[in-house]
Amino acid sequence: MTDTAVEVDQQTRLRLYRLQVELRRFEERAYDLFLENLVKGTSHLSLGQEAVAAGFAVAMRPGDLTFCTYRGHAHTLARGASMTGVMAELLGRANGILGGKGGSMHLTSAEHGAMGSYAIVGAHLPIAAGAAWSAAERASGQIVACFFGDGTTNIGAFHEALNLAAVWRLPVVFVCENNLYMEYTPIASVTAVPNPAADRAAAYGLEPLTIDGNDADAVYEVATRAYERAREGAGPSLIEAKTYRKGGHSRADPGTYRPKNEVAEWLARDPIDRYRARLLESGSGIDEATLERIDGEAQAAVDRATEEAKAGPEPDPDSISTNVWHDGGSAWRN
Ligand SMILES: Cc1ncc(C[n+]2csc(CCOP(=O)(O)OP(=O)(O)O)c2C)c(N)n1
Ligand SMILES: [Mg+2]
């Protein structure tokens, strides 16, 4: 990958800041609603990992495609899905983006290029490669970003997808969000190499790329270069973003298996606190008042989305047998 500097202009920086704050406030609210027992089913938050979702999404173009895991609230929102629609989906309401039938782990908004959240670890990597193959065949100019965790790098589908993507030079960017744990297992205790994604890159002829996943500028820069490379027909990239989840793996997991000093160290590297400080110190004229206004707008948007989601009706039981197929039907066909 070329090292040409990527300019992160002021407008982009403000977008990155706003998006990270929106994602943070949204998921904090989702957690509160979970504690009130209003969120149906399980949920996996990416609190602490917002810079990855924001940086990769802001560097994308409309029409590009995103594939993510069950930890997919941030990636789906970052592509432009409505907060109300996503919140209502978590609550299982009819005004959810999937009519309340998908829930937290299956968020999808094809109109925004959010091509699904996959609950089976690794399942979406070959699908993302397939979507990239389709984009290349159609010469559509689209690129695909595929997000997954550190644990996914030990799944066969990771290696199968990487190999074919490299052989066929597909326009896909594989992004490993290395948050150091797969559920309750430290990744280092079950992986042969220290950098679970980057240290495997050479096996597919790819450059090993590790970045600070808690630095939105670093994420935006590497994303911009990888997307450019994909659009130019130079093939896939594999990027390992080092990050950390603020809380547990899912729902009520308190995450007590993580050493206290490790947690403290990572909390001190909070992506939003760091970005805020950088903007204020940048000498670009971004002041406290501007950031406070953005903070207030983000909170107001989440409050509005919560009210609208809660006001949504329960799904009609008859809707259970609709929308199994893209055309809305559900009858068995072969
Ligand atoms: C094929 C498969 N095996 C096991 C599971 C159970 N499981 C759900 S999440 C998870 C951990 C995945 O860790 P990682 O890839 O690091 O992603 P993270 O949750 O940290 O974002 C596991 C093992 C699953 N969903 N699918
Ligand atoms: Mg992980």
PDB file of C-alpha atoms in Angstrom, residues 31-330:
ATOM      1  CA  TYR A  31     -27.629  -0.716  27.426  1.00  0.00           C
ATOM      2  CA  ASP A  32     -30.042   1.222  29.668  1.00  0.00           C
ATOM      3  CA  LEU A  33     -32.999  -0.154  27.724  1.00  0.00           C
ATOM      4  CA  PHE A  34     -31.560  -3.630  28.071  1.00  0.00           C
ATOM      5  CA  LEU A  35     -31.398  -3.176  31.855  1.00  0.00           C
ATOM      6  CA  GLU A  36     -35.067  -2.129  31.714  1.00  0.00           C
ATOM      7  CA  ASN A  37     -35.712  -5.450  29.967  1.00  0.00           C
ATOM      8  CA  LEU A  38     -36.977  -3.697  26.845  1.00  0.00           C
ATOM      9  CA  VAL A  39     -34.369  -5.074  24.433  1.00  0.00           C
ATOM     10  CA  LYS A  40     -35.536  -8.405  23.039  1.00  0.00           C
ATOM     11  CA  GLY A  41     -32.907 -11.122  22.827  1.00  0.00           C
ATOM     12  CA  THR A  42     -29.208 -10.657  23.349  1.00  0.00           C
ATOM     13  CA  SER A  43     -27.058  -7.739  22.243  1.00  0.00           C
ATOM     14  CA  HIS A  44     -23.349  -7.074  21.807  1.00  0.00           C
ATOM     15  CA  LEU A  45     -22.126  -3.523  22.268  1.00  0.00           C
ATOM     16  CA  SER A  46     -19.066  -1.974  20.679  1.00  0.00           C
ATOM     17  CA  LEU A  47     -18.651   0.758  23.276  1.00  0.00           C
ATOM     18  CA  GLY A  48     -14.961   1.699  23.079  1.00  0.00           C
ATOM     19  CA  GLN A  49     -14.628   0.513  19.470  1.00  0.00           C
ATOM     20  CA  GLU A  50     -16.414   3.488  17.846  1.00  0.00           C
ATOM     21  CA  ALA A  51     -13.339   4.865  16.036  1.00  0.00           C
ATOM     22  CA  VAL A  52     -13.179   1.752  13.834  1.00  0.00           C
ATOM     23  CA  ALA A  53     -16.801   1.999  12.713  1.00  0.00           C
ATOM     24  CA  ALA A  54     -16.584   5.777  12.215  1.00  0.00           C
ATOM     25  CA  GLY A  55     -13.260   5.852  10.346  1.00  0.00           C
ATOM     26  CA  PHE A  56     -14.117   3.090   7.894  1.00  0.00           C
ATOM     27  CA  ALA A  57     -17.653   4.365   7.248  1.00  0.00           C
ATOM     28  CA  VAL A  58     -16.747   8.026   6.742  1.00  0.00           C
ATOM     29  CA  ALA A  59     -14.088   7.027   4.169  1.00  0.00           C
ATOM     30  CA  MET A  60     -16.706   5.082   2.146  1.00  0.00           C
ATOM     31  CA  ARG A  61     -18.850   6.224  -0.763  1.00  0.00           C
ATOM     32  CA  PRO A  62     -22.594   5.701  -1.046  1.00  0.00           C
ATOM     33  CA  GLY A  63     -23.148   2.348  -2.760  1.00  0.00           C
ATOM     34  CA  ASP A  64     -20.165   0.682  -1.073  1.00  0.00           C
ATOM     35  CA  LEU A  65     -21.021  -2.394   0.941  1.00  0.00           C
ATOM     36  CA  THR A  66     -20.496  -3.257   4.613  1.00  0.00           C
ATOM     37  CA  PHE A  67     -20.616  -6.720   6.198  1.00  0.00           C
ATOM     38  CA  CYS A  68     -20.367  -7.060   9.959  1.00  0.00           C
ATOM     39  CA  THR A  69     -20.926  -9.363  12.905  1.00  0.00           C
ATOM     40  CA  TYR A  70     -23.529  -9.577  15.668  1.00  0.00           C
ATOM     41  CA  ARG A  71     -21.526  -6.641  17.173  1.00  0.00           C
ATOM     42  CA  GLY A  72     -22.993  -4.520  14.410  1.00  0.00           C
ATOM     43  CA  HIS A  73     -25.003  -1.605  15.815  1.00  0.00           C
ATOM     44  CA  ALA A  74     -22.238   0.913  15.147  1.00  0.00           C
ATOM     45  CA  HIS A  75     -21.411  -0.326  11.642  1.00  0.00           C
ATOM     46  CA  THR A  76     -25.071  -0.249  10.590  1.00  0.00           C
ATOM     47  CA  LEU A  77     -25.703   3.223  12.022  1.00  0.00           C
ATOM     48  CA  ALA A  78     -22.434   4.523  10.583  1.00  0.00           C
ATOM     49  CA  ARG A  79     -23.686   3.704   7.069  1.00  0.00           C
ATOM     50  CA  GLY A  80     -26.728   5.895   7.647  1.00  0.00           C
ATOM     51  CA  ALA A  81     -29.459   3.578   8.951  1.00  0.00           C
ATOM     52  CA  SER A  82     -31.853   5.619  11.092  1.00  0.00           C
ATOM     53  CA  MET A  83     -31.360   5.650  14.851  1.00  0.00           C
ATOM     54  CA  THR A  84     -35.088   5.238  15.365  1.00  0.00           C
ATOM     55  CA  GLY A  85     -35.201   2.239  13.041  1.00  0.00           C
ATOM     56  CA  VAL A  86     -32.233   0.536  14.713  1.00  0.00           C
ATOM     57  CA  MET A  87     -33.456   1.307  18.254  1.00  0.00           C
ATOM     58  CA  ALA A  88     -36.948   0.050  17.381  1.00  0.00           C
ATOM     59  CA  GLU A  89     -35.377  -3.102  15.948  1.00  0.00           C
ATOM     60  CA  LEU A  90     -33.590  -3.739  19.254  1.00  0.00           C
ATOM     61  CA  LEU A  91     -36.934  -3.334  21.021  1.00  0.00           C
ATOM     62  CA  GLY A  92     -38.613  -5.735  18.588  1.00  0.00           C
ATOM     63  CA  ARG A  93     -41.077  -3.104  17.340  1.00  0.00           C
ATOM     64  CA  ALA A  94     -42.809  -2.961  13.973  1.00  0.00           C
ATOM     65  CA  ASN A  95     -41.030   0.321  13.121  1.00  0.00           C
ATOM     66  CA  GLY A  96     -37.635  -1.410  13.384  1.00  0.00           C
ATOM     67  CA  ILE A  97     -35.469  -1.597  10.274  1.00  0.00           C
ATOM     68  CA  LEU A  98     -36.410  -5.273   9.921  1.00  0.00           C
ATOM     69  CA  GLY A  99     -39.950  -4.911  11.206  1.00  0.00           C
ATOM     70  CA  GLY A 100     -38.809  -6.087  14.625  1.00  0.00           C
ATOM     71  CA  LYS A 101     -38.068  -9.590  13.363  1.00  0.00           C
ATOM     72  CA  GLY A 102     -34.260  -9.459  13.186  1.00  0.00           C
ATOM     73  CA  GLY A 103     -33.149  -7.827  16.403  1.00  0.00           C
ATOM     74  CA  SER A 104     -29.714  -6.744  17.533  1.00  0.00           C
ATOM     75  CA  MET A 105     -27.712  -9.544  15.945  1.00  0.00           C
ATOM     76  CA  HIS A 106     -29.142  -9.293  12.409  1.00  0.00           C
ATOM     77  CA  LEU A 107     -29.205  -5.586  11.616  1.00  0.00           C
ATOM     78  CA  THR A 108     -29.348  -5.052   7.858  1.00  0.00           C
ATOM     79  CA  SER A 109     -30.114  -1.999   5.736  1.00  0.00           C
ATOM     80  CA  ALA A 110     -29.398  -2.825   2.112  1.00  0.00           C
ATOM     81  CA  GLU A 111     -30.472   0.657   0.995  1.00  0.00           C
ATOM     82  CA  HIS A 112     -27.549   2.034   3.012  1.00  0.00           C
ATOM     83  CA  GLY A 113     -25.122  -0.674   1.903  1.00  0.00           C
ATOM     84  CA  ALA A 114     -25.291  -2.380   5.320  1.00  0.00           C
ATOM     85  CA  MET A 115     -25.483  -5.925   3.991  1.00  0.00           C
ATOM     86  CA  GLY A 116     -26.087  -7.750   7.204  1.00  0.00           C
ATOM     87  CA  SER A 117     -24.856  -8.659  10.653  1.00  0.00           C
ATOM     88  CA  TYR A 118     -23.816 -12.287  10.930  1.00  0.00           C
ATOM     89  CA  ALA A 119     -24.128 -14.290  14.144  1.00  0.00           C
ATOM     90  CA  ILE A 120     -22.047 -17.235  12.952  1.00  0.00           C
ATOM     91  CA  VAL A 121     -18.399 -16.337  13.527  1.00  0.00           C
ATOM     92  CA  GLY A 122     -16.603 -16.056  10.176  1.00  0.00           C
ATOM     93  CA  ALA A 123     -19.684 -16.801   8.050  1.00  0.00           C
ATOM     94  CA  HIS A 124     -19.746 -13.433   6.347  1.00  0.00           C
ATOM     95  CA  LEU A 125     -16.149 -13.329   5.105  1.00  0.00           C
ATOM     96  CA  PRO A 126     -16.771 -15.561   2.059  1.00  0.00           C
ATOM     97  CA  ILE A 127     -20.061 -13.705   1.463  1.00  0.00           C
ATOM     98  CA  ALA A 128     -18.223 -10.372   1.504  1.00  0.00           C
ATOM     99  CA  ALA A 129     -15.689 -11.811  -0.945  1.00  0.00           C
ATOM    100  CA  GLY A 130     -18.610 -12.912  -3.137  1.00  0.00           C
ATOM    101  CA  ALA A 131     -20.122  -9.428  -3.057  1.00  0.00           C
ATOM    102  CA  ALA A 132     -16.733  -8.013  -4.044  1.00  0.00           C
ATOM    103  CA  TRP A 133     -16.509 -10.534  -6.880  1.00  0.00           C
ATOM    104  CA  SER A 134     -19.933  -9.396  -8.080  1.00  0.00           C
ATOM    105  CA  ALA A 135     -18.848  -5.737  -7.887  1.00  0.00           C
ATOM    106  CA  ALA A 136     -15.721  -6.534  -9.898  1.00  0.00           C
ATOM    107  CA  GLU A 137     -17.671  -8.519 -12.530  1.00  0.00           C
ATOM    108  CA  ARG A 138     -20.186  -5.692 -12.866  1.00  0.00           C
ATOM    109  CA  ALA A 139     -17.357  -3.104 -12.874  1.00  0.00           C
ATOM    110  CA  SER A 140     -19.596  -1.147 -10.508  1.00  0.00           C
ATOM    111  CA  GLY A 141     -16.729   0.649  -8.768  1.00  0.00           C
ATOM    112  CA  GLN A 142     -18.097  -0.489  -5.395  1.00  0.00           C
ATOM    113  CA  ILE A 143     -15.792  -1.678  -2.666  1.00  0.00           C
ATOM    114  CA  VAL A 144     -16.664  -3.956   0.235  1.00  0.00           C
ATOM    115  CA  ALA A 145     -15.620  -3.602   3.872  1.00  0.00           C
ATOM    116  CA  CYS A 146     -15.893  -6.687   6.049  1.00  0.00           C
ATOM    117  CA  PHE A 147     -15.550  -6.387   9.855  1.00  0.00           C
ATOM    118  CA  PHE A 148     -14.869  -9.245  12.237  1.00  0.00           C
ATOM    119  CA  GLY A 149     -13.155  -9.977  15.546  1.00  0.00           C
ATOM    120  CA  ASP A 150      -9.790 -11.392  16.527  1.00  0.00           C
ATOM    121  CA  GLY A 151     -11.343 -14.782  17.307  1.00  0.00           C
ATOM    122  CA  THR A 152     -12.558 -15.023  13.710  1.00  0.00           C
ATOM    123  CA  THR A 153      -8.988 -15.315  12.443  1.00  0.00           C
ATOM    124  CA  ASN A 154      -8.879 -18.871  13.821  1.00  0.00           C
ATOM    125  CA  ILE A 155     -11.926 -19.917  11.761  1.00  0.00           C
ATOM    126  CA  GLY A 156     -11.459 -21.702   8.418  1.00  0.00           C
ATOM    127  CA  ALA A 157     -13.703 -19.275   6.537  1.00  0.00           C
ATOM    128  CA  PHE A 158     -11.275 -16.431   7.319  1.00  0.00           C
ATOM    129  CA  HIS A 159      -8.485 -18.235   5.464  1.00  0.00           C
ATOM    130  CA  GLU A 160     -10.692 -19.404   2.592  1.00  0.00           C
ATOM    131  CA  ALA A 161     -12.026 -15.908   1.973  1.00  0.00           C
ATOM    132  CA  LEU A 162      -8.604 -14.246   2.230  1.00  0.00           C
ATOM    133  CA  ASN A 163      -7.094 -16.718  -0.197  1.00  0.00           C
ATOM    134  CA  LEU A 164      -9.701 -16.354  -2.946  1.00  0.00           C
ATOM    135  CA  ALA A 165      -9.897 -12.587  -2.480  1.00  0.00           C
ATOM    136  CA  ALA A 166      -6.125 -12.407  -3.011  1.00  0.00           C
ATOM    137  CA  VAL A 167      -6.087 -14.837  -5.970  1.00  0.00           C
ATOM    138  CA  TRP A 168      -8.905 -12.959  -7.715  1.00  0.00           C
ATOM    139  CA  ARG A 169      -7.734  -9.499  -6.530  1.00  0.00           C
ATOM    140  CA  LEU A 170     -11.173  -8.681  -5.226  1.00  0.00           C
ATOM    141  CA  PRO A 171     -12.129  -5.150  -4.078  1.00  0.00           C
ATOM    142  CA  VAL A 172     -12.643  -6.100  -0.443  1.00  0.00           C
ATOM    143  CA  VAL A 173     -11.092  -4.710   2.728  1.00  0.00           C
ATOM    144  CA  PHE A 174     -11.035  -7.171   5.616  1.00  0.00           C
ATOM    145  CA  VAL A 175     -10.954  -5.436   8.987  1.00  0.00           C
ATOM    146  CA  CYS A 176     -10.102  -7.351  12.136  1.00  0.00           C
ATOM    147  CA  GLU A 177     -11.233  -5.472  15.244  1.00  0.00           C
ATOM    148  CA  ASN A 178      -8.780  -6.991  17.678  1.00  0.00           C
ATOM    149  CA  ASN A 179     -10.363  -6.324  21.075  1.00  0.00           C
ATOM    150  CA  LEU A 180      -8.102  -8.991  22.660  1.00  0.00           C
ATOM    151  CA  TYR A 181     -10.934 -11.389  23.557  1.00  0.00           C
ATOM    152  CA  MET A 182     -13.163 -13.902  21.873  1.00  0.00           C
ATOM    153  CA  GLU A 183     -16.036 -14.068  24.307  1.00  0.00           C
ATOM    154  CA  TYR A 184     -14.224 -14.818  27.586  1.00  0.00           C
ATOM    155  CA  THR A 185     -10.988 -16.212  26.100  1.00  0.00           C
ATOM    156  CA  PRO A 186      -7.910 -13.988  25.674  1.00  0.00           C
ATOM    157  CA  ILE A 187      -6.987 -14.296  22.006  1.00  0.00           C
ATOM    158  CA  ALA A 188      -3.281 -14.617  22.873  1.00  0.00           C
ATOM    159  CA  SER A 189      -3.949 -17.873  24.758  1.00  0.00           C
ATOM    160  CA  VAL A 190      -5.314 -19.664  21.677  1.00  0.00           C
ATOM    161  CA  THR A 191      -3.438 -18.119  18.753  1.00  0.00           C
ATOM    162  CA  ALA A 192      -0.044 -19.087  17.317  1.00  0.00           C
ATOM    163  CA  VAL A 193       1.004 -15.526  16.434  1.00  0.00           C
ATOM    164  CA  PRO A 194       0.870 -12.267  18.411  1.00  0.00           C
ATOM    165  CA  ASN A 195      -1.086 -10.273  15.796  1.00  0.00           C
ATOM    166  CA  PRO A 196      -3.922 -12.633  14.869  1.00  0.00           C
ATOM    167  CA  ALA A 197      -4.771 -10.989  11.530  1.00  0.00           C
ATOM    168  CA  ALA A 198      -1.666  -9.065  10.471  1.00  0.00           C
ATOM    169  CA  ASP A 199       0.722 -11.950  11.125  1.00  0.00           C
ATOM    170  CA  ARG A 200      -1.328 -14.110   8.738  1.00  0.00           C
ATOM    171  CA  ALA A 201      -1.339 -11.525   5.921  1.00  0.00           C
ATOM    172  CA  ALA A 202       1.880 -12.816   4.362  1.00  0.00           C
ATOM    173  CA  ALA A 203       0.207 -16.197   3.780  1.00  0.00           C
ATOM    174  CA  TYR A 204      -2.007 -14.437   1.224  1.00  0.00           C
ATOM    175  CA  GLY A 205       0.631 -12.143  -0.238  1.00  0.00           C
ATOM    176  CA  LEU A 206      -0.772  -9.164   1.647  1.00  0.00           C
ATOM    177  CA  GLU A 207       0.966  -6.422   3.555  1.00  0.00           C
ATOM    178  CA  PRO A 208       0.736  -6.833   7.361  1.00  0.00           C
ATOM    179  CA  LEU A 209      -1.144  -3.784   8.591  1.00  0.00           C
ATOM    180  CA  THR A 210      -1.782  -2.993  12.248  1.00  0.00           C
ATOM    181  CA  ILE A 211      -3.281   0.297  13.345  1.00  0.00           C
ATOM    182  CA  ASP A 212      -4.410   2.019  16.511  1.00  0.00           C
ATOM    183  CA  GLY A 213      -8.121   1.282  16.298  1.00  0.00           C
ATOM    184  CA  ASN A 214      -8.842   3.894  18.972  1.00  0.00           C
ATOM    185  CA  ASP A 215      -7.577   6.710  16.738  1.00  0.00           C
ATOM    186  CA  ALA A 216     -10.248   7.802  14.245  1.00  0.00           C
ATOM    187  CA  ASP A 217      -7.729   9.677  12.074  1.00  0.00           C
ATOM    188  CA  ALA A 218      -5.459   6.628  11.776  1.00  0.00           C
ATOM    189  CA  VAL A 219      -8.484   4.479  10.912  1.00  0.00           C
ATOM    190  CA  TYR A 220      -9.771   6.978   8.329  1.00  0.00           C
ATOM    191  CA  GLU A 221      -6.335   7.203   6.707  1.00  0.00           C
ATOM    192  CA  VAL A 222      -5.767   3.464   6.380  1.00  0.00           C
ATOM    193  CA  ALA A 223      -9.357   2.993   5.173  1.00  0.00           C
ATOM    194  CA  THR A 224      -8.970   5.639   2.488  1.00  0.00           C
ATOM    195  CA  ARG A 225      -5.793   4.004   1.159  1.00  0.00           C
ATOM    196  CA  ALA A 226      -7.236   0.484   1.255  1.00  0.00           C
ATOM    197  CA  TYR A 227     -10.438   1.560  -0.533  1.00  0.00           C
ATOM    198  CA  GLU A 228      -8.398   3.371  -3.202  1.00  0.00           C
ATOM    199  CA  ARG A 229      -6.301   0.267  -3.736  1.00  0.00           C
ATOM    200  CA  ALA A 230      -9.447  -1.874  -4.023  1.00  0.00           C
ATOM    201  CA  ARG A 231     -11.063   0.535  -6.507  1.00  0.00           C
ATOM    202  CA  GLU A 232      -7.911   0.573  -8.624  1.00  0.00           C
ATOM    203  CA  GLY A 233      -8.122  -3.208  -9.011  1.00  0.00           C
ATOM    204  CA  ALA A 234      -5.052  -3.825  -6.847  1.00  0.00           C
ATOM    205  CA  GLY A 235      -6.939  -6.332  -4.696  1.00  0.00           C
ATOM    206  CA  PRO A 236      -7.852  -6.858  -1.067  1.00  0.00           C
ATOM    207  CA  SER A 237      -6.323  -5.549   2.150  1.00  0.00           C
ATOM    208  CA  LEU A 238      -6.274  -7.020   5.611  1.00  0.00           C
ATOM    209  CA  ILE A 239      -6.161  -4.483   8.423  1.00  0.00           C
ATOM    210  CA  GLU A 240      -5.844  -5.282  12.105  1.00  0.00           C
ATOM    211  CA  ALA A 241      -7.208  -2.501  14.313  1.00  0.00           C
ATOM    212  CA  LYS A 242      -6.162  -2.782  17.962  1.00  0.00           C
ATOM    213  CA  THR A 243      -9.033  -1.802  20.193  1.00  0.00           C
ATOM    214  CA  TYR A 244     -10.929  -2.818  23.328  1.00  0.00           C
ATOM    215  CA  ARG A 245     -14.532  -3.134  24.364  1.00  0.00           C
ATOM    216  CA  LYS A 246     -15.411  -1.042  27.406  1.00  0.00           C
ATOM    217  CA  GLY A 247     -17.810  -3.667  28.713  1.00  0.00           C
ATOM    218  CA  GLY A 248     -18.420  -7.390  28.511  1.00  0.00           C
ATOM    219  CA  HIS A 249     -18.920  -9.615  25.493  1.00  0.00           C
ATOM    220  CA  SER A 250     -22.696  -9.431  25.495  1.00  0.00           C
ATOM    221  CA  ARG A 251     -25.680  -8.288  27.530  1.00  0.00           C
ATOM    222  CA  ALA A 252     -24.999  -8.640  31.238  1.00  0.00           C
ATOM    223  CA  ASP A 253     -21.427 -10.012  31.030  1.00  0.00           C
ATOM    224  CA  PRO A 254     -19.472  -7.861  33.530  1.00  0.00           C
ATOM    225  CA  GLY A 255     -16.167  -8.833  31.866  1.00  0.00           C
ATOM    226  CA  THR A 256     -14.504  -9.690  35.193  1.00  0.00           C
ATOM    227  CA  TYR A 257     -12.109 -12.128  33.490  1.00  0.00           C
ATOM    228  CA  ARG A 258     -10.098  -9.154  32.239  1.00  0.00           C
ATOM    229  CA  PRO A 259      -7.210  -7.948  34.430  1.00  0.00           C
ATOM    230  CA  LYS A 260      -8.021  -4.653  36.167  1.00  0.00           C
ATOM    231  CA  ASN A 261      -4.831  -2.936  35.011  1.00  0.00           C
ATOM    232  CA  GLU A 262      -5.509  -3.934  31.393  1.00  0.00           C
ATOM    233  CA  VAL A 263      -9.015  -2.465  31.584  1.00  0.00           C
ATOM    234  CA  ALA A 264      -7.710   0.744  33.174  1.00  0.00           C
ATOM    235  CA  GLU A 265      -4.992   1.102  30.545  1.00  0.00           C
ATOM    236  CA  TRP A 266      -7.490   0.805  27.702  1.00  0.00           C
ATOM    237  CA  LEU A 267     -10.127   3.031  29.283  1.00  0.00           C
ATOM    238  CA  ALA A 268      -7.440   5.728  29.410  1.00  0.00           C
ATOM    239  CA  ARG A 269      -7.199   5.381  25.628  1.00  0.00           C
ATOM    240  CA  ASP A 270     -10.890   6.092  25.061  1.00  0.00           C
ATOM    241  CA  PRO A 271     -11.240   6.974  21.347  1.00  0.00           C
ATOM    242  CA  ILE A 272     -13.698   9.824  21.902  1.00  0.00           C
ATOM    243  CA  ASP A 273     -11.843  11.509  24.771  1.00  0.00           C
ATOM    244  CA  ARG A 274      -8.639  11.349  22.736  1.00  0.00           C
ATOM    245  CA  TYR A 275     -10.245  12.675  19.589  1.00  0.00           C
ATOM    246  CA  ARG A 276     -11.936  15.517  21.449  1.00  0.00           C
ATOM    247  CA  ALA A 277      -8.604  16.570  23.005  1.00  0.00           C
ATOM    248  CA  ARG A 278      -6.878  16.381  19.632  1.00  0.00           C
ATOM    249  CA  LEU A 279      -9.491  18.568  17.950  1.00  0.00           C
ATOM    250  CA  LEU A 280      -9.218  21.198  20.677  1.00  0.00           C
ATOM    251  CA  GLU A 281      -5.409  21.174  20.490  1.00  0.00           C
ATOM    252  CA  SER A 282      -5.260  21.123  16.698  1.00  0.00           C
ATOM    253  CA  GLY A 283      -5.187  24.904  16.342  1.00  0.00           C
ATOM    254  CA  SER A 284      -7.825  24.602  13.623  1.00  0.00           C
ATOM    255  CA  GLY A 285     -10.315  26.822  15.407  1.00  0.00           C
ATOM    256  CA  ILE A 286     -12.502  23.967  16.661  1.00  0.00           C
ATOM    257  CA  ASP A 287     -13.526  25.089  20.120  1.00  0.00           C
ATOM    258  CA  GLU A 288     -15.246  23.653  23.160  1.00  0.00           C
ATOM    259  CA  ALA A 289     -18.546  25.334  22.249  1.00  0.00           C
ATOM    260  CA  THR A 290     -18.609  23.626  18.829  1.00  0.00           C
ATOM    261  CA  LEU A 291     -17.988  20.208  20.354  1.00  0.00           C
ATOM    262  CA  GLU A 292     -20.544  20.778  23.107  1.00  0.00           C
ATOM    263  CA  ARG A 293     -23.126  21.675  20.471  1.00  0.00           C
ATOM    264  CA  ILE A 294     -22.353  18.414  18.641  1.00  0.00           C
ATOM    265  CA  ASP A 295     -22.552  16.470  21.933  1.00  0.00           C
ATOM    266  CA  GLY A 296     -25.959  18.020  22.658  1.00  0.00           C
ATOM    267  CA  GLU A 297     -27.281  17.280  19.168  1.00  0.00           C
ATOM    268  CA  ALA A 298     -26.126  13.663  19.391  1.00  0.00           C
ATOM    269  CA  GLN A 299     -27.833  13.218  22.766  1.00  0.00           C
ATOM    270  CA  ALA A 300     -31.030  14.849  21.478  1.00  0.00           C
ATOM    271  CA  ALA A 301     -31.035  12.555  18.423  1.00  0.00           C
ATOM    272  CA  VAL A 302     -30.719   9.478  20.670  1.00  0.00           C
ATOM    273  CA  ASP A 303     -33.485  10.762  22.992  1.00  0.00           C
ATOM    274  CA  ARG A 304     -35.774  11.328  20.001  1.00  0.00           C
ATOM    275  CA  ALA A 305     -34.966   7.897  18.539  1.00  0.00           C
ATOM    276  CA  THR A 306     -35.700   6.264  21.907  1.00  0.00           C
ATOM    277  CA  GLU A 307     -39.105   7.934  22.181  1.00  0.00           C
ATOM    278  CA  GLU A 308     -40.014   7.097  18.584  1.00  0.00           C
ATOM    279  CA  ALA A 309     -38.851   3.499  19.010  1.00  0.00           C
ATOM    280  CA  LYS A 310     -40.812   3.043  22.248  1.00  0.00           C
ATOM    281  CA  ALA A 311     -43.905   4.517  20.595  1.00  0.00           C
ATOM    282  CA  GLY A 312     -43.725   1.924  17.817  1.00  0.00           C
ATOM    283  CA  PRO A 313     -46.353  -0.838  17.789  1.00  0.00           C
ATOM    284  CA  GLU A 314     -45.606  -4.495  18.470  1.00  0.00           C
ATOM    285  CA  PRO A 315     -45.313  -6.400  15.159  1.00  0.00           C
ATOM    286  CA  ASP A 316     -48.480  -7.986  13.823  1.00  0.00           C
ATOM    287  CA  PRO A 317     -48.175 -11.747  14.515  1.00  0.00           C
ATOM    288  CA  ASP A 318     -49.172 -12.396  10.879  1.00  0.00           C
ATOM    289  CA  SER A 319     -45.947 -10.680   9.773  1.00  0.00           C
ATOM    290  CA  ILE A 320     -44.025 -13.715  11.025  1.00  0.00           C
ATOM    291  CA  SER A 321     -44.553 -15.403   7.651  1.00  0.00           C
ATOM    292  CA  THR A 322     -43.601 -12.446   5.455  1.00  0.00           C
ATOM    293  CA  ASN A 323     -40.297 -11.198   4.071  1.00  0.00           C
ATOM    294  CA  VAL A 324     -38.490 -14.509   4.238  1.00  0.00           C
ATOM    295  CA  TRP A 325     -37.630 -13.968   0.568  1.00  0.00           C
ATOM    296  CA  HIS A 326     -36.590 -10.678  -0.975  1.00  0.00           C
ATOM    297  CA  ASP A 327     -39.964 -10.385  -2.751  1.00  0.00           C
ATOM    298  CA  GLY A 328     -41.783 -10.511   0.576  1.00  0.00           C
ATOM    299  CA  GLY A 329     -42.956 -14.121   0.349  1.00  0.00           C
ATOM    300  CA  SER A 330     -42.225 -17.083   2.578  1.00  0.00           C
TER     301      SER A 330
END
